[in-house]
Amino acid sequence: MFRSCNYINNPPTNWTTILQKINTITLFLVSTVGPTVFILKSSTKSTYKVYIGDNQRCSCGGGEGRGELCVHIAFVMIRVLKVPDDDPLSWQLSLTDNEVSQILAGIAGGRRKMREGQQQQQQGGEKRHVFLRKGEGATRLPPCL
């Protein structure tokens, strides 16, 4: 579980701008090359190749090489892979193999629901972990020791 860049706890300062751009620009997912490489095309016919994983990078120069995420990587993480924009995985420059597996399995969105369930139960005095799976009822897991 090696991360080539340090874990980033808080969203980058330009995160709000990136999220606004995702909602205003037109990008199309043209194809995928394996599970972690995505080909995007913009409305101006520019093509971008986005790599998700240990070295998050984009053919526009964004990602680990530039030291900050570009709108193309954020688009893939949030719109294509459905990682919530408030999940720290959505703004990382580098992901571990386990994190990539979770994202590809669609578990990243469930992490947010799990945190919300933990907070609600902790407020009530109970400290059990609750994981809500999409399309299912709550599945209770034993507390972590």
PDB file of C-alpha atoms in Angstrom:
ATOM      1  CA  MET A   1       0.000   0.000   0.000  1.00  0.00           C
ATOM      2  CA  PHE A   2       2.444   2.622  -1.199  1.00  0.00           C
ATOM      3  CA  ARG A   3       1.346   6.160  -2.047  1.00  0.00           C
ATOM      4  CA  SER A   4       3.697   8.128  -4.308  1.00  0.00           C
ATOM      5  CA  CYS A   5       2.322  11.499  -3.075  1.00  0.00           C
ATOM      6  CA  ASN A   6       1.370  12.437   0.467  1.00  0.00           C
ATOM      7  CA  TYR A   7      -2.258  11.997   1.481  1.00  0.00           C
ATOM      8  CA  ILE A   8      -4.185  15.285   1.248  1.00  0.00           C
ATOM      9  CA  ASN A   9      -6.616  15.706   4.164  1.00  0.00           C
ATOM     10  CA  ASN A  10      -8.474  18.792   2.956  1.00  0.00           C
ATOM     11  CA  PRO A  11      -9.632  19.805  -0.507  1.00  0.00           C
ATOM     12  CA  PRO A  12      -7.149  21.939  -2.456  1.00  0.00           C
ATOM     13  CA  THR A  13      -7.745  25.683  -2.479  1.00  0.00           C
ATOM     14  CA  ASN A  14      -9.003  25.558  -6.078  1.00  0.00           C
ATOM     15  CA  TRP A  15     -11.410  22.631  -5.434  1.00  0.00           C
ATOM     16  CA  THR A  16     -14.543  24.822  -5.607  1.00  0.00           C
ATOM     17  CA  THR A  17     -13.376  26.213  -8.962  1.00  0.00           C
ATOM     18  CA  ILE A  18     -12.730  22.708 -10.295  1.00  0.00           C
ATOM     19  CA  LEU A  19     -16.200  21.570  -9.185  1.00  0.00           C
ATOM     20  CA  GLN A  20     -17.784  24.588 -10.886  1.00  0.00           C
ATOM     21  CA  LYS A  21     -15.889  23.813 -14.109  1.00  0.00           C
ATOM     22  CA  ILE A  22     -17.125  20.214 -14.030  1.00  0.00           C
ATOM     23  CA  ASN A  23     -20.681  21.571 -14.054  1.00  0.00           C
ATOM     24  CA  THR A  24     -20.094  24.100 -16.840  1.00  0.00           C
ATOM     25  CA  ILE A  25     -17.800  22.409 -19.376  1.00  0.00           C
ATOM     26  CA  THR A  26     -18.846  19.626 -21.705  1.00  0.00           C
ATOM     27  CA  LEU A  27     -16.756  16.462 -21.521  1.00  0.00           C
ATOM     28  CA  PHE A  28     -17.564  13.076 -23.011  1.00  0.00           C
ATOM     29  CA  LEU A  29     -16.178   9.717 -21.976  1.00  0.00           C
ATOM     30  CA  VAL A  30     -15.100   8.287 -25.320  1.00  0.00           C
ATOM     31  CA  SER A  31     -13.529   5.033 -24.163  1.00  0.00           C
ATOM     32  CA  THR A  32     -11.596   3.271 -21.454  1.00  0.00           C
ATOM     33  CA  VAL A  33      -8.274   1.500 -21.810  1.00  0.00           C
ATOM     34  CA  GLY A  34      -8.459  -1.031 -19.031  1.00  0.00           C
ATOM     35  CA  PRO A  35     -10.141  -0.157 -15.752  1.00  0.00           C
ATOM     36  CA  THR A  36      -7.988   2.870 -14.854  1.00  0.00           C
ATOM     37  CA  VAL A  37      -7.363   4.772 -18.092  1.00  0.00           C
ATOM     38  CA  PHE A  38     -10.076   7.003 -19.548  1.00  0.00           C
ATOM     39  CA  ILE A  39     -10.248   8.854 -22.863  1.00  0.00           C
ATOM     40  CA  LEU A  40     -12.257  12.091 -22.713  1.00  0.00           C
ATOM     41  CA  LYS A  41     -13.240  14.464 -25.485  1.00  0.00           C
ATOM     42  CA  SER A  42     -14.285  18.067 -24.927  1.00  0.00           C
ATOM     43  CA  SER A  43     -16.833  20.057 -26.907  1.00  0.00           C
ATOM     44  CA  THR A  44     -13.863  21.737 -28.641  1.00  0.00           C
ATOM     45  CA  LYS A  45     -12.813  18.269 -29.902  1.00  0.00           C
ATOM     46  CA  SER A  46      -9.700  18.172 -27.695  1.00  0.00           C
ATOM     47  CA  THR A  47      -8.889  14.684 -26.426  1.00  0.00           C
ATOM     48  CA  TYR A  48      -7.522  13.929 -22.957  1.00  0.00           C
ATOM     49  CA  LYS A  49      -6.151  10.696 -21.542  1.00  0.00           C
ATOM     50  CA  VAL A  50      -6.685  10.387 -17.780  1.00  0.00           C
ATOM     51  CA  TYR A  51      -4.829   7.856 -15.626  1.00  0.00           C
ATOM     52  CA  ILE A  52      -6.267   6.930 -12.214  1.00  0.00           C
ATOM     53  CA  GLY A  53      -4.130   5.209  -9.605  1.00  0.00           C
ATOM     54  CA  ASP A  54      -0.678   5.519  -8.109  1.00  0.00           C
ATOM     55  CA  ASN A  55       0.167   8.444 -10.383  1.00  0.00           C
ATOM     56  CA  GLN A  56      -3.028  10.354 -11.120  1.00  0.00           C
ATOM     57  CA  ARG A  57      -2.277  12.236 -14.302  1.00  0.00           C
ATOM     58  CA  CYS A  58      -3.789  13.678 -17.441  1.00  0.00           C
ATOM     59  CA  SER A  59      -2.453  14.366 -20.906  1.00  0.00           C
ATOM     60  CA  CYS A  60      -3.210  18.087 -20.317  1.00  0.00           C
ATOM     61  CA  GLY A  61      -0.369  18.064 -17.778  1.00  0.00           C
ATOM     62  CA  GLY A  62      -2.574  17.961 -14.696  1.00  0.00           C
ATOM     63  CA  GLY A  63      -2.154  15.614 -11.810  1.00  0.00           C
ATOM     64  CA  GLU A  64       0.971  14.491 -10.052  1.00  0.00           C
ATOM     65  CA  GLY A  65       3.285  15.979 -12.675  1.00  0.00           C
ATOM     66  CA  ARG A  66       1.974  19.501 -12.086  1.00  0.00           C
ATOM     67  CA  GLY A  67       1.246  18.953  -8.412  1.00  0.00           C
ATOM     68  CA  GLU A  68      -2.478  19.712  -8.681  1.00  0.00           C
ATOM     69  CA  LEU A  69      -5.561  18.062 -10.085  1.00  0.00           C
ATOM     70  CA  CYS A  70      -7.052  19.178 -13.369  1.00  0.00           C
ATOM     71  CA  VAL A  71     -10.735  19.292 -14.217  1.00  0.00           C
ATOM     72  CA  HIS A  72     -10.344  16.127 -16.345  1.00  0.00           C
ATOM     73  CA  ILE A  73      -9.126  13.967 -13.443  1.00  0.00           C
ATOM     74  CA  ALA A  74     -11.844  15.403 -11.197  1.00  0.00           C
ATOM     75  CA  PHE A  75     -14.445  14.692 -13.911  1.00  0.00           C
ATOM     76  CA  VAL A  76     -13.402  11.036 -14.076  1.00  0.00           C
ATOM     77  CA  MET A  77     -13.349  10.652 -10.293  1.00  0.00           C
ATOM     78  CA  ILE A  78     -16.679  12.395  -9.637  1.00  0.00           C
ATOM     79  CA  ARG A  79     -18.812  11.933 -12.757  1.00  0.00           C
ATOM     80  CA  VAL A  80     -17.504   8.665 -14.197  1.00  0.00           C
ATOM     81  CA  LEU A  81     -16.448   6.734 -11.091  1.00  0.00           C
ATOM     82  CA  LYS A  82     -19.081   8.379  -8.840  1.00  0.00           C
ATOM     83  CA  VAL A  83     -16.729   9.271  -5.972  1.00  0.00           C
ATOM     84  CA  PRO A  84     -18.535  11.950  -3.902  1.00  0.00           C
ATOM     85  CA  ASP A  85     -16.905  15.360  -4.251  1.00  0.00           C
ATOM     86  CA  ASP A  86     -16.567  15.592  -0.458  1.00  0.00           C
ATOM     87  CA  ASP A  87     -14.716  12.260  -0.223  1.00  0.00           C
ATOM     88  CA  PRO A  88     -10.949  12.821   0.175  1.00  0.00           C
ATOM     89  CA  LEU A  89     -10.285  10.195  -2.514  1.00  0.00           C
ATOM     90  CA  SER A  90     -11.733  12.580  -5.106  1.00  0.00           C
ATOM     91  CA  TRP A  91      -8.903  15.116  -4.668  1.00  0.00           C
ATOM     92  CA  GLN A  92      -5.874  12.862  -4.119  1.00  0.00           C
ATOM     93  CA  LEU A  93      -2.891  13.065  -6.486  1.00  0.00           C
ATOM     94  CA  SER A  94      -2.067   9.437  -5.774  1.00  0.00           C
ATOM     95  CA  LEU A  95      -4.158   6.415  -4.770  1.00  0.00           C
ATOM     96  CA  THR A  96      -3.181   3.126  -3.182  1.00  0.00           C
ATOM     97  CA  ASP A  97      -4.130  -0.137  -4.876  1.00  0.00           C
ATOM     98  CA  ASN A  98      -6.779  -0.717  -2.199  1.00  0.00           C
ATOM     99  CA  GLU A  99      -8.333   2.716  -2.809  1.00  0.00           C
ATOM    100  CA  VAL A 100      -8.438   2.088  -6.569  1.00  0.00           C
ATOM    101  CA  SER A 101     -10.130  -1.258  -5.950  1.00  0.00           C
ATOM    102  CA  GLN A 102     -12.721   0.388  -3.680  1.00  0.00           C
ATOM    103  CA  ILE A 103     -13.453   3.082  -6.248  1.00  0.00           C
ATOM    104  CA  LEU A 104     -13.779   0.606  -9.123  1.00  0.00           C
ATOM    105  CA  ALA A 105     -16.054  -1.594  -7.005  1.00  0.00           C
ATOM    106  CA  GLY A 106     -18.267   1.412  -6.270  1.00  0.00           C
ATOM    107  CA  ILE A 107     -17.521   1.321  -2.556  1.00  0.00           C
ATOM    108  CA  ALA A 108     -16.189   4.888  -2.313  1.00  0.00           C
ATOM    109  CA  GLY A 109     -19.695   6.382  -2.210  1.00  0.00           C
ATOM    110  CA  GLY A 110     -20.646   3.889   0.475  1.00  0.00           C
ATOM    111  CA  ARG A 111     -17.792   5.152   2.649  1.00  0.00           C
ATOM    112  CA  ARG A 112     -19.633   8.458   3.046  1.00  0.00           C
ATOM    113  CA  LYS A 113     -22.816   6.659   4.077  1.00  0.00           C
ATOM    114  CA  MET A 114     -20.792   4.609   6.546  1.00  0.00           C
ATOM    115  CA  ARG A 115     -19.307   7.773   8.116  1.00  0.00           C
ATOM    116  CA  GLU A 116     -22.778   9.341   8.373  1.00  0.00           C
ATOM    117  CA  GLY A 117     -24.117   6.189  10.025  1.00  0.00           C
ATOM    118  CA  GLN A 118     -21.212   6.152  12.483  1.00  0.00           C
ATOM    119  CA  GLN A 119     -21.791   9.800  13.414  1.00  0.00           C
ATOM    120  CA  GLN A 120     -25.510   9.274  13.962  1.00  0.00           C
ATOM    121  CA  GLN A 121     -24.958   6.246  16.146  1.00  0.00           C
ATOM    122  CA  GLN A 122     -22.149   7.874  18.133  1.00  0.00           C
ATOM    123  CA  GLN A 123     -24.467  10.746  18.949  1.00  0.00           C
ATOM    124  CA  GLY A 124     -26.904   8.230  20.410  1.00  0.00           C
ATOM    125  CA  GLY A 125     -24.199   6.672  22.552  1.00  0.00           C
ATOM    126  CA  GLU A 126     -23.871   3.519  20.452  1.00  0.00           C
ATOM    127  CA  LYS A 127     -20.545   2.980  18.679  1.00  0.00           C
ATOM    128  CA  ARG A 128     -21.400   0.354  16.091  1.00  0.00           C
ATOM    129  CA  HIS A 129     -20.356   0.695  12.472  1.00  0.00           C
ATOM    130  CA  VAL A 130     -23.171   0.839   9.957  1.00  0.00           C
ATOM    131  CA  PHE A 131     -22.564   0.326   6.278  1.00  0.00           C
ATOM    132  CA  LEU A 132     -25.423   1.045   3.896  1.00  0.00           C
ATOM    133  CA  ARG A 133     -25.142  -0.660   0.561  1.00  0.00           C
ATOM    134  CA  LYS A 134     -26.822   0.799  -2.461  1.00  0.00           C
ATOM    135  CA  GLY A 135     -30.195  -0.816  -3.021  1.00  0.00           C
ATOM    136  CA  GLU A 136     -30.117  -2.730   0.249  1.00  0.00           C
ATOM    137  CA  GLY A 137     -31.036  -2.150   3.857  1.00  0.00           C
ATOM    138  CA  ALA A 138     -28.453  -1.447   6.513  1.00  0.00           C
ATOM    139  CA  THR A 139     -25.953  -4.182   7.204  1.00  0.00           C
ATOM    140  CA  ARG A 140     -24.537  -3.981  10.707  1.00  0.00           C
ATOM    141  CA  LEU A 141     -20.874  -4.761  11.137  1.00  0.00           C
ATOM    142  CA  PRO A 142     -19.189  -5.383  14.489  1.00  0.00           C
ATOM    143  CA  PRO A 143     -17.212  -2.521  15.995  1.00  0.00           C
ATOM    144  CA  CYS A 144     -13.539  -2.356  15.085  1.00  0.00           C
ATOM    145  CA  LEU A 145     -11.210  -3.016  17.980  1.00  0.00           C
TER     146      LEU A 145
END
